Coordinates of C-alpha atoms in Angstrom, one line a residue:
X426 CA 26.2 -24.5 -62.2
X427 CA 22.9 -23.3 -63.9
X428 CA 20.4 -21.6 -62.0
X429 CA 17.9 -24.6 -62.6
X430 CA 20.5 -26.7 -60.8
X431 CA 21.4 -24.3 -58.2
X432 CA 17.2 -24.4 -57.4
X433 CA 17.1 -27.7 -57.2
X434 CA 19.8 -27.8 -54.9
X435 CA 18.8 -30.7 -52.0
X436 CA 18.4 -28.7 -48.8
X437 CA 20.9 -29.8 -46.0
X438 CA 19.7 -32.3 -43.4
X439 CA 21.1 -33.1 -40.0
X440 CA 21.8 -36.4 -41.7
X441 CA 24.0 -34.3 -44.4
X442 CA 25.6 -32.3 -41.3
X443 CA 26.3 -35.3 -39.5
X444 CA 28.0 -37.4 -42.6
X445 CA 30.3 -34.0 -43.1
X446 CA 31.3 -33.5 -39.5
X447 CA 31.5 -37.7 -38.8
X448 CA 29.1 -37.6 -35.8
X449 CA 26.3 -39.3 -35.2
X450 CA 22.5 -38.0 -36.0
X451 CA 21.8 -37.8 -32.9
X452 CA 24.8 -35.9 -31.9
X453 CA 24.1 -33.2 -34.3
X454 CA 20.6 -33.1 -32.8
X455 CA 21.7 -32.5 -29.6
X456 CA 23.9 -29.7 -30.6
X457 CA 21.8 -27.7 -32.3
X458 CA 19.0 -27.8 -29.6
X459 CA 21.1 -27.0 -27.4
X460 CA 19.3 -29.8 -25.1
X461 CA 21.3 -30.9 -22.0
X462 CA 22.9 -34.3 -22.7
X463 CA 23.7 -37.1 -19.5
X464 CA 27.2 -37.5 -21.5
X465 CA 28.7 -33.9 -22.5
X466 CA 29.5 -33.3 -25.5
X467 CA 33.7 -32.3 -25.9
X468 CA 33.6 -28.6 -27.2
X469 CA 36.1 -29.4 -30.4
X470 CA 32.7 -31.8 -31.6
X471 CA 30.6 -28.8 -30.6
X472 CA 32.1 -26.2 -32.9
X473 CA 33.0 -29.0 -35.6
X474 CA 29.0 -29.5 -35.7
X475 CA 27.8 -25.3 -35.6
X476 CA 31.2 -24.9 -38.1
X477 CA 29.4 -27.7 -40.9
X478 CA 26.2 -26.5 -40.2
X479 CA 27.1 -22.9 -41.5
X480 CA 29.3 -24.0 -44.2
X481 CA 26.3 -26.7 -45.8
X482 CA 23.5 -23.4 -44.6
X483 CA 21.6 -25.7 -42.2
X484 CA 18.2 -24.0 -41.8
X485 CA 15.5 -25.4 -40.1
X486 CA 11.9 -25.1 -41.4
X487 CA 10.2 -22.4 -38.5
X488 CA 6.5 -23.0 -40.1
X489 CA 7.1 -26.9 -40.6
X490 CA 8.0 -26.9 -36.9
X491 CA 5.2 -24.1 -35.5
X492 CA 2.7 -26.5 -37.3
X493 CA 3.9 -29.8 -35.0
X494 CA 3.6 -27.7 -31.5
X495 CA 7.4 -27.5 -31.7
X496 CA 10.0 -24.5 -31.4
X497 CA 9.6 -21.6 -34.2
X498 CA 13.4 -21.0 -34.1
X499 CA 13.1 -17.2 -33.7
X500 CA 15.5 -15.4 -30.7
X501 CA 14.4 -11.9 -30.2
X502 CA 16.8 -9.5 -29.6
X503 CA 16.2 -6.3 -27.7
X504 CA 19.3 -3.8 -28.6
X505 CA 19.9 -0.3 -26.7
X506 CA 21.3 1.4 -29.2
X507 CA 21.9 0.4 -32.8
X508 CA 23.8 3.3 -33.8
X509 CA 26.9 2.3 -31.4
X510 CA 29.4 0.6 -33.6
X511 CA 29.9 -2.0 -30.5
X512 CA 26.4 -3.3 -30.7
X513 CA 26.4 -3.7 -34.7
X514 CA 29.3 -6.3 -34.1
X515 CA 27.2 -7.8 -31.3
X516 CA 24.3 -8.2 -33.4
X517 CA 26.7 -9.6 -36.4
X518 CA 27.8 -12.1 -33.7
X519 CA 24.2 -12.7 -32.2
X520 CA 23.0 -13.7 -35.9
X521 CA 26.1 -15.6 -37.1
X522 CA 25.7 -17.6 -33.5
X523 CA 21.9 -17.8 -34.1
X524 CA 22.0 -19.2 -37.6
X525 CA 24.5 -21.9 -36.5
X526 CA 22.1 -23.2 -33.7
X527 CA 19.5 -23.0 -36.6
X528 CA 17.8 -20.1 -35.5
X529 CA 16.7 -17.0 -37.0
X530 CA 16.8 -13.4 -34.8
X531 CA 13.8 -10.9 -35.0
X532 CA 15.8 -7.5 -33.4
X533 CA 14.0 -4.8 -31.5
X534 CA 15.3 -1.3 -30.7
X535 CA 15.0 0.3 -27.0
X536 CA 16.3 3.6 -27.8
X537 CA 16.9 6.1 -24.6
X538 CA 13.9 6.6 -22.4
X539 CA 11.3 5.8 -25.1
X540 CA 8.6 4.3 -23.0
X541 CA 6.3 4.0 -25.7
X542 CA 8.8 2.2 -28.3
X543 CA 10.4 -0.4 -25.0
X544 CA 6.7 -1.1 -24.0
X545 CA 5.5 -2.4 -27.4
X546 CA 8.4 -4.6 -27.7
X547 CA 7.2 -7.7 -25.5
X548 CA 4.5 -7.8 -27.5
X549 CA 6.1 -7.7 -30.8
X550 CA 8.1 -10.4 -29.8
X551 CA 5.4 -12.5 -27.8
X552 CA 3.6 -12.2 -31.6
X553 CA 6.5 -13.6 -33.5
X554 CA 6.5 -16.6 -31.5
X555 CA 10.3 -15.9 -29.7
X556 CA 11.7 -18.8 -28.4
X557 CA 13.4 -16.7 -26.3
X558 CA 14.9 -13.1 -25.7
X559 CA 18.4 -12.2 -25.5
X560 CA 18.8 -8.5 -24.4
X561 CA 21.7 -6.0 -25.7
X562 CA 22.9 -3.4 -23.3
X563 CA 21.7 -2.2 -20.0
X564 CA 18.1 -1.7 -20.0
X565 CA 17.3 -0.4 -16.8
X566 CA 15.4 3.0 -18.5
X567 CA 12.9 0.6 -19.6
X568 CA 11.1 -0.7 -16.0
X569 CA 8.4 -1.5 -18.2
X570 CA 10.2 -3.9 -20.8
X571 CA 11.8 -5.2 -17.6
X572 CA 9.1 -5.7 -16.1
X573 CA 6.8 -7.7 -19.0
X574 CA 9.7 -10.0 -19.4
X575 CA 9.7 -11.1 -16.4
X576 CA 6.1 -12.1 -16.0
X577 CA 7.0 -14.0 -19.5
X578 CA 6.9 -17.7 -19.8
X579 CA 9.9 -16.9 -22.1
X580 CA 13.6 -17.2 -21.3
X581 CA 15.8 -13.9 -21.2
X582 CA 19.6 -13.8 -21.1
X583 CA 21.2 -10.2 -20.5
X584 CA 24.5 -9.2 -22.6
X585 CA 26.4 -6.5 -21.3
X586 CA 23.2 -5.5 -18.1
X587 CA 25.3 -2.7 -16.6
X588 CA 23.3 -1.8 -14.1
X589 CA 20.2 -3.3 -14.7
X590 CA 18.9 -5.2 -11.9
X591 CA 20.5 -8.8 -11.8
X592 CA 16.9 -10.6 -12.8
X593 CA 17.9 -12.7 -15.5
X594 CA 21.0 -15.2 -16.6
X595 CA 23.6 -13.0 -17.8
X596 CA 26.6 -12.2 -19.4
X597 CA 29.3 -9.7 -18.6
X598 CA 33.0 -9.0 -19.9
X599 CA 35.6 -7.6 -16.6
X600 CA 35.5 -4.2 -17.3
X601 CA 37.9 -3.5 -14.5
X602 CA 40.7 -6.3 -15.3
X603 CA 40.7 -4.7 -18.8
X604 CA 40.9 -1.5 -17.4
X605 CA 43.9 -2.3 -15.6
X606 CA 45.6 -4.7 -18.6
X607 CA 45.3 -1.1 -20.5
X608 CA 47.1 1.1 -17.7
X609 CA 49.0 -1.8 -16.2
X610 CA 50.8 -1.8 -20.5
X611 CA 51.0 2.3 -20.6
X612 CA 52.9 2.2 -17.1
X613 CA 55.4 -0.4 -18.7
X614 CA 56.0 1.7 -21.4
X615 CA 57.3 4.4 -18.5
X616 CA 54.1 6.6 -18.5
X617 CA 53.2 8.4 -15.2
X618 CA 51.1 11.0 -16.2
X619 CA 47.9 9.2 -17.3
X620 CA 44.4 10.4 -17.9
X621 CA 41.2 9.2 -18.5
X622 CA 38.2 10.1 -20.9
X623 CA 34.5 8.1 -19.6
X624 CA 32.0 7.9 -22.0
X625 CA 28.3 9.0 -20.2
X626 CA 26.5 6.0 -20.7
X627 CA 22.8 5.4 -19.4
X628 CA 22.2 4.9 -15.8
X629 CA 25.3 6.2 -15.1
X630 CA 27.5 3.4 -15.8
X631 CA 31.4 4.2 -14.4
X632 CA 33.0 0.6 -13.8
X633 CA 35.5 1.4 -16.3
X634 CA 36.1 4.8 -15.0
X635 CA 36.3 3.3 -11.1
X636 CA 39.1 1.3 -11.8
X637 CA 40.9 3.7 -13.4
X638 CA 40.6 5.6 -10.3
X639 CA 41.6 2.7 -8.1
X640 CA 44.8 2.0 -10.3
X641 CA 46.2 5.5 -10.1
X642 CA 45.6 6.2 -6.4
X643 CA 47.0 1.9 -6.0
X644 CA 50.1 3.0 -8.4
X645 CA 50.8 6.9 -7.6
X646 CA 49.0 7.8 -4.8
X647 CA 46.2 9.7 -6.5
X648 CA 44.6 10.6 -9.3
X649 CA 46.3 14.4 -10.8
X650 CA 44.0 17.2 -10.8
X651 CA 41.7 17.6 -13.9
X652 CA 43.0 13.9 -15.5
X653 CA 39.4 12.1 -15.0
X654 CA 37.7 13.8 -17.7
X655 CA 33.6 12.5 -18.9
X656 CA 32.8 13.1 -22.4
X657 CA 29.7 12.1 -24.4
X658 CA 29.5 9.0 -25.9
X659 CA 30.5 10.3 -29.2
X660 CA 33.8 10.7 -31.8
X661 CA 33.0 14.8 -30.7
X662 CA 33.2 13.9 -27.5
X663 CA 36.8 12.3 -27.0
X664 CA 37.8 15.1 -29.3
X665 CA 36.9 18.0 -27.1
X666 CA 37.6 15.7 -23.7
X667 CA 41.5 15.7 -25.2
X668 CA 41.3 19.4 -26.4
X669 CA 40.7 20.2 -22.7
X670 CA 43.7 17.5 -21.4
X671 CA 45.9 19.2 -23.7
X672 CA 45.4 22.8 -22.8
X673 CA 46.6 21.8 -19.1
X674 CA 49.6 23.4 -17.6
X675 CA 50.6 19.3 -17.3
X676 CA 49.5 17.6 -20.2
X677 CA 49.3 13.8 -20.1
X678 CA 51.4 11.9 -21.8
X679 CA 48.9 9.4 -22.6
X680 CA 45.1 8.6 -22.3
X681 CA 42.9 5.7 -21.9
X682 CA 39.4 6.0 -23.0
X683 CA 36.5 4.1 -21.7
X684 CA 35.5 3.1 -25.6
X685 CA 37.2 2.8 -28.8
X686 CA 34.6 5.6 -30.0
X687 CA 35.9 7.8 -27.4
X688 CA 39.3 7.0 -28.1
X689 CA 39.1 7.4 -31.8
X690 CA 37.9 11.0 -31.2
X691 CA 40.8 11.4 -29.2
X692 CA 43.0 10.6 -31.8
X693 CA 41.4 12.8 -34.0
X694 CA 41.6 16.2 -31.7
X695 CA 45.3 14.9 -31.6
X696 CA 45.7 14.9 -35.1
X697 CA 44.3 18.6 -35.4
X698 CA 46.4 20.1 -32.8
X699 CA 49.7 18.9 -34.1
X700 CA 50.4 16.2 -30.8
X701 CA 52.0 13.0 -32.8
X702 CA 50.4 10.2 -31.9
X703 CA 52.3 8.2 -30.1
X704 CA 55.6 10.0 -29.9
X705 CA 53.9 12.9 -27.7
X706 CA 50.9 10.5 -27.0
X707 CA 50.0 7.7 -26.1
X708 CA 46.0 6.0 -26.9
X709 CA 44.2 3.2 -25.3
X710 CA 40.6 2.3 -26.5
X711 CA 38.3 -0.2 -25.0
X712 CA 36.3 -2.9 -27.3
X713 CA 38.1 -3.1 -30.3
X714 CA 35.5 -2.3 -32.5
X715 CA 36.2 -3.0 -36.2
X716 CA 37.6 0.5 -37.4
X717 CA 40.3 0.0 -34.1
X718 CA 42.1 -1.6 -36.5
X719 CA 42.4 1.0 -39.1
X720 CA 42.9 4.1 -37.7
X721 CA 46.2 5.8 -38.0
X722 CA 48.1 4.9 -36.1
X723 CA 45.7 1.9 -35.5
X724 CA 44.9 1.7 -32.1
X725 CA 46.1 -0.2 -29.0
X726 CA 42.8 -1.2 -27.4
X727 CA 41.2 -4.1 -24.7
X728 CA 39.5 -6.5 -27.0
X729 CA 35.7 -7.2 -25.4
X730 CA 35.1 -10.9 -25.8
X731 CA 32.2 -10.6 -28.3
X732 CA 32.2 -13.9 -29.7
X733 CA 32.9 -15.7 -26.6
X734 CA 30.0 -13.5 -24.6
X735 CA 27.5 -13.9 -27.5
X736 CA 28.3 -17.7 -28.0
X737 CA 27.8 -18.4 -24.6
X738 CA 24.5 -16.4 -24.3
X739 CA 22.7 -18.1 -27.5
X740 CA 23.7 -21.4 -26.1
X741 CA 22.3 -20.3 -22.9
X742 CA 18.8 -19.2 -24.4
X743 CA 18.3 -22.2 -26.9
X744 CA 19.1 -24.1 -23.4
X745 CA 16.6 -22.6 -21.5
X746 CA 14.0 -22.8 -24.7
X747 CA 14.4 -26.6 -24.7
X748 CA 13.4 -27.0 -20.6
X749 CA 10.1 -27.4 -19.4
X750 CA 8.3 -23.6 -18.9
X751 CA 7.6 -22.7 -15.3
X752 CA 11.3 -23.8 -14.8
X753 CA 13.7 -22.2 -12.3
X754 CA 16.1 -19.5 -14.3
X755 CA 18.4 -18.3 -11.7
X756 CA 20.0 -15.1 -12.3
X757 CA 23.2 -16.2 -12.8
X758 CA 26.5 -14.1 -14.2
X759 CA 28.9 -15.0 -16.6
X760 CA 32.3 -13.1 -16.5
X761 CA 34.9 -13.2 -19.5
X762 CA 37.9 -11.4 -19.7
X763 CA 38.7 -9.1 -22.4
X764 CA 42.3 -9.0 -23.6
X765 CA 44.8 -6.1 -24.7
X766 CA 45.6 -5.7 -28.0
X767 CA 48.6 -3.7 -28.5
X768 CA 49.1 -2.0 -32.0
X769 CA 50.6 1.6 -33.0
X770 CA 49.4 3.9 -31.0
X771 CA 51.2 3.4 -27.5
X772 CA 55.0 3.8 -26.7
X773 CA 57.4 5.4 -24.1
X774 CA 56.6 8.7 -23.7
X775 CA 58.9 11.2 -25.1
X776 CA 62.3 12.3 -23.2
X777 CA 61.6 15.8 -21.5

């Protein structure tokens, strides 16, 4: 196709999305709007519609519809931290979820305890026009941001609050089942001696480290001297967290970290001090991130429902966009559980 043709290209319709997907117009409508219908609509119709609608590149016109009173088709997106690996999927998801709805994301970036930066962002968003605002990652060092949203006629759905004041629909994954799927597969394989490397994550967050606690004092009574060790959230720190493990008069045999970052610096101090991963060690991550796949060996990990989280949330917020402002928006919390994804890096532990 020539690039004359390829301009002229007809834009896709709803009409176009609807023919493809063999729904009705006003089924596809309803969809995208995310609109609550009398008669639900079945799921498999649901994803048939969002799966057409990115295949034929569905977009809305935002100006078009500013210009009629109507919805702009912007989500704002407030992320802790973009250089964590585990929010750049979550914002890959957020967008690809968006699009499908027909909307378009305008990101912000709360960084640590940058007041300044966090207090700016209502107002950037309030300016584009938001919809409404879906928030990344526990936000609770920004009272400000907090608080400006929720004097907002906009709707906010939290991903992944931690411990961030429960003010706003949200959405979690079971840290602590996942936890325990991790363990629960290490102690099948016949490992006793099992430690743990938290990453320090703002506010103090330790769900994941808790139940690791509760398993091994539930399992073996308690936890062994010096196994629980806190690292920073960084491939440095799970390297020096396992350097320290390793230099014990009992070294575990394995190690479950509280994030696939952690865990990939673990397998890198293991690497450099000669302990075969896993025929001397055993690894768990947490999140599968994309490089969990690849590392060598590639990584037995708990899978954080990304997709499912982020899916639910943008349906959530293009919900709560379509109701009447001044509406009631209880704080209500999502769970999903993650699941274990078993690869190379786990096995019994080694004969003694």
């Amino acid at each position: 196709m020539s690039d004359d043709q390829s301009a002229k290209r007809p834009v896709p319709t709803m009409r176009d999305i609807a023919a493809a997907a063999d729904v009705s117009q006003s089924t596809v409508s309803r969809v995208l709007s995310g609109v609550p219908t009398a008669v639900p609509i079945a799921p498999e119709t649901r994803q048939r519609v969002l799966r057409t609608a990115r295949e034929l590149g569905y977009r809305p016109n935002p100006l078009a519809r500013g210009l009629r009173g109507a919805s702009t088709n912007l989500i704002g997106a407030v992320v802790r931290d973009f250089s964590d690996p585990f929010y750049a999927g979550a914002i890959e998801a957020l967008v690809v979820e968006s699009m499908a709805h027909g909307y378009n994301v305008v990101l912000g970036h709360a960084p640590g305890r940058s007041g300044e930066v966090a207090s700016s962002l209502t107002t950037v968003l309030e300016t584009r026009h938001t919809d409404a605002v879906v928030l990344l990652g526990d936000m609770q060092e920004h009272p400000q941001l907090l608080a400006d949203l929720r004097d907002s006629i906009v709707p906010v759905v939290a991903l992944w609050p931690g411990t961030s004041p429960r003010e706003f629909p949200s959405v979690d994954a079971d840290d602590r089942a996942g936890i325990r799927a991790g363990l629960e597969h290490l102690v099948s394989l016949g490992h006793t001696r099992i430690a743990f490397v938290n990453a320090e994550l703002p506010n103090e967050y330790r769900a994941r480290e808790d139940a690791y606690l509760e398993f091994m004092r539930e399992r073996f009574g308690a936890v062994p001297p010096g196994y629980a060790e806190r690292s920073p959230s960084a491939l440095a720190g799970g390297d020096a967290a396992l350097r320290r493990l390793m230099d014990r008069a009992d070294p575990p045999t394995a190690v479950a970290a509280s994030t696939d970052v952690v865990a990939v610096g673990v397998l890198h101090a293991a690497y450099s001090l000669g302990v075969r991963v896993p025929d001397r060690l055993s690894v768990v991550g947490f999140d599968d991130i994309l490089i969990a796949a690849h590392t060598v060996p590639a990584l037995t990990t708990v899978r954080m429902p990304i997709s499912e989280i982020v899916g639910y949330a943008v349906t959530q917020a293009v919900r709560l966009a379509r109701e009447p402002a001044g509406g009631e928006r209880p704080p209500d919390l999502e769970i999903f559980a993650p699941d274990l994804i078993v690869r190379d890096s786990t096995a019994p532990p080694a004969q003694e």
